[in-house]
XYZ file of N, CA and C in Angstrom:
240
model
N 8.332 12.978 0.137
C 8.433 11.942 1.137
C 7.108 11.801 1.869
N 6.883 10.592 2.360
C 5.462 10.062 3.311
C 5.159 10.579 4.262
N 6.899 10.303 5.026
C 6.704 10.529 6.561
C 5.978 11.571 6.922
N 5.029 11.218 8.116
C 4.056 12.043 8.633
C 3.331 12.664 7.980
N 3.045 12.314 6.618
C 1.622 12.732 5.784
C 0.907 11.652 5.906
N 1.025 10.970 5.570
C 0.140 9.736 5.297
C -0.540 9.290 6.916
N -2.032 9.014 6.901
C -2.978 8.321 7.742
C -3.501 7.345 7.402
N -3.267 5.864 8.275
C -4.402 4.926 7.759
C -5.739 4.942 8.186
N -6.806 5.041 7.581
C -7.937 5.130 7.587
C -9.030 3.935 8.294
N -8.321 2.589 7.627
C -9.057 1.490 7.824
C -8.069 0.480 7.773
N -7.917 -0.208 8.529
C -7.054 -1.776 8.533
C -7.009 -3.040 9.109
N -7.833 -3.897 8.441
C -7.482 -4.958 9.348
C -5.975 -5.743 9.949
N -5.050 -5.224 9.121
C -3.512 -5.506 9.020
C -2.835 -5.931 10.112
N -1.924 -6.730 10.902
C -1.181 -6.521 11.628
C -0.336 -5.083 11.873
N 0.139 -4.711 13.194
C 0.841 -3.588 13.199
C 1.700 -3.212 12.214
N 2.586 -4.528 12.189
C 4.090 -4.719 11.750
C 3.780 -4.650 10.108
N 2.670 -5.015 9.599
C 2.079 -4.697 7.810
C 1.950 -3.253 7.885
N 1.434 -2.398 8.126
C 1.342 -1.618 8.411
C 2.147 -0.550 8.090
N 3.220 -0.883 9.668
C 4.580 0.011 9.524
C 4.815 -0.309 8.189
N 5.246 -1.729 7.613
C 5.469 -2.123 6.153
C 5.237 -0.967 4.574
N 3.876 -1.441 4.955
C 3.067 -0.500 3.823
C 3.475 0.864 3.592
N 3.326 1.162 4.860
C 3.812 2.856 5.222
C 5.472 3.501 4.712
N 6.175 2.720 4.870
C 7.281 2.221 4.982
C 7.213 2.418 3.116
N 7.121 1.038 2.282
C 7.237 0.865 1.065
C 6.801 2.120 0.056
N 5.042 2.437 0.838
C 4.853 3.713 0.267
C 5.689 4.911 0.239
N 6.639 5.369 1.137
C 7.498 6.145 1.056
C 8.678 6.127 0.146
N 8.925 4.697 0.178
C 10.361 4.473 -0.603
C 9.868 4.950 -2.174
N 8.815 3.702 -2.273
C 8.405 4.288 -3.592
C 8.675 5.704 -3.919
N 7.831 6.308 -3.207
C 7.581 7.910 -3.441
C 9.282 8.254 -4.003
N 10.137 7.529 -3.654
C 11.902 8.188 -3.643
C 12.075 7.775 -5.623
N 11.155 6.854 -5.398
C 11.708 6.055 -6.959
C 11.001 6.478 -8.361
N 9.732 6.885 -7.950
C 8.687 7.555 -8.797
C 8.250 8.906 -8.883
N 7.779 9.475 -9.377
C 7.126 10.835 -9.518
C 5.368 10.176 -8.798
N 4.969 11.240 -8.173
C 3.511 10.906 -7.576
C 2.446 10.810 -8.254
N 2.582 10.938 -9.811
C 1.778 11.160 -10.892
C 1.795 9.392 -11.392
N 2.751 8.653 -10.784
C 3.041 7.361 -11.434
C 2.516 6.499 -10.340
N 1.267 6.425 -10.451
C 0.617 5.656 -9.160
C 0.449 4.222 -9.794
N 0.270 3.871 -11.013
C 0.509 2.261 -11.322
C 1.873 1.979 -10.840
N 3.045 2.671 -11.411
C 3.799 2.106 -11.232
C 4.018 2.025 -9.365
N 3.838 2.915 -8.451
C 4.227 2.587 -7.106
C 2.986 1.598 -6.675
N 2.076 1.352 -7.260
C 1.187 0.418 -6.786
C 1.815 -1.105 -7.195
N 2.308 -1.188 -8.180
C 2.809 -2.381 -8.155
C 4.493 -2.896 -7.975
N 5.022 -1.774 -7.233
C 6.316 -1.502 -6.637
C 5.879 -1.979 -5.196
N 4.766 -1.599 -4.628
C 4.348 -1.805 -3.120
C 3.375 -3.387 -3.144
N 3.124 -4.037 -4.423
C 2.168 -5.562 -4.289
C 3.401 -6.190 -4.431
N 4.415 -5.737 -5.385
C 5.851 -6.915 -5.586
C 6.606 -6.796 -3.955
N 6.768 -5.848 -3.426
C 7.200 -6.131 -2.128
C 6.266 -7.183 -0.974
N 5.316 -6.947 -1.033
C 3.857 -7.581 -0.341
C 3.994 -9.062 -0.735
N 4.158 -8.969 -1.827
C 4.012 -10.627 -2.538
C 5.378 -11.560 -1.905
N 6.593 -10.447 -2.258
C 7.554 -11.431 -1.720
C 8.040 -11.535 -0.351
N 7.798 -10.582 0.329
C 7.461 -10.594 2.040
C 6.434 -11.554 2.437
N 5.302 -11.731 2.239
C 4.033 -11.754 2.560
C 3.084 -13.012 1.905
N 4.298 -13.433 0.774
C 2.968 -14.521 0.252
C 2.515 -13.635 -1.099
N 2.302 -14.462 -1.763
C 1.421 -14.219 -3.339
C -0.186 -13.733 -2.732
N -0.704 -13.079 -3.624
C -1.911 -12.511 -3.707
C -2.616 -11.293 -3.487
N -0.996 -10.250 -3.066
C -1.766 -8.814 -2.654
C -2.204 -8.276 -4.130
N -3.168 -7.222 -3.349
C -3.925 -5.887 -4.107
C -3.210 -4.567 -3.878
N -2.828 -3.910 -4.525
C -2.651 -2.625 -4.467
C -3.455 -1.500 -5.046
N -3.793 -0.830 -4.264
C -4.705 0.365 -5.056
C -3.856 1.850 -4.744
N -3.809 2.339 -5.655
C -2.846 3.599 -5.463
C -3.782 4.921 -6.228
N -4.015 5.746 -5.517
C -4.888 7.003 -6.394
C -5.013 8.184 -5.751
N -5.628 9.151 -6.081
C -6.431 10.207 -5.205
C -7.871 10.177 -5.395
N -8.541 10.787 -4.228
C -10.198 11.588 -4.657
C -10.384 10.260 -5.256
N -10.987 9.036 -4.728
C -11.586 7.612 -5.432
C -12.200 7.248 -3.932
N -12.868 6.142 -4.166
C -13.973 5.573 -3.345
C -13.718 4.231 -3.942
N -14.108 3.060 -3.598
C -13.778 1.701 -3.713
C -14.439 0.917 -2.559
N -15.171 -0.147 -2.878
C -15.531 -1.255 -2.355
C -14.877 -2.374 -2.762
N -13.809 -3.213 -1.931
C -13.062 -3.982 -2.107
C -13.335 -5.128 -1.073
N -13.829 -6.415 -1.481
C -14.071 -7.635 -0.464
C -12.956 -8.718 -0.963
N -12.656 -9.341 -0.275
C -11.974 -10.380 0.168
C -11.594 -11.113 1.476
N -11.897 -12.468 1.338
C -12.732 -12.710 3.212
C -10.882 -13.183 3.226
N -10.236 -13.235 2.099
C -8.445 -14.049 2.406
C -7.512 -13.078 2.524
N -7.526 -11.699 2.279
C -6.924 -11.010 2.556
C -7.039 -9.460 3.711
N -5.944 -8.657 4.228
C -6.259 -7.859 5.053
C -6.090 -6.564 4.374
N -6.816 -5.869 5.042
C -6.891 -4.174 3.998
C -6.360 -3.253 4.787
N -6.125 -2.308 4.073
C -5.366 -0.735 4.341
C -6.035 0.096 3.724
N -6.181 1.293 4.299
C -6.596 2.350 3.286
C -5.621 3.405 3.706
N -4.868 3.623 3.081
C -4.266 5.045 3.886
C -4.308 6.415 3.095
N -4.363 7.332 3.926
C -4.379 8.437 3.260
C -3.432 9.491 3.397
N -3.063 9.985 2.071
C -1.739 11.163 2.030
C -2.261 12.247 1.851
């Protein structure tokens, strides 16, 4: 489970995305093994997309670094 591991790092997000993200990332975690990070990455953009509008990114990993721009969307980084 998430709760109280996970820190966001960086976000331009609303609060309420946020809680969201945090939120989805956990459930996932209930539905997947933690080794299956495609699959909860695109378990957490299909929720995003249909909450939120078409066009999220999901990045799901460990130990990675990433430069990600987009002036149309808002970012998260969180860390478990």
């Amino acid at each position: 489970m998430l709760e109280g591991k996970a820190v966001v790092e960086e976000t331009d997000m609303l609060q309420t995305m946020q809680h969201d993200a945090l939120g989805l990332a956990a459930k996932a975690l209930d539905f997947f093994d933690v080794t299956q990070s495609t699959h909860i990455a695109c378990f957490i953009k299909k929720e995003f997309d249909r909450t939120y509008g078409p066009g999220w990114q999901c990045i799901v990993g460990t130990d990675f670094e990433a430069d990600e721009a987009n002036q149309f969307a808002d970012v998260e980084t969180i860390k478990a």
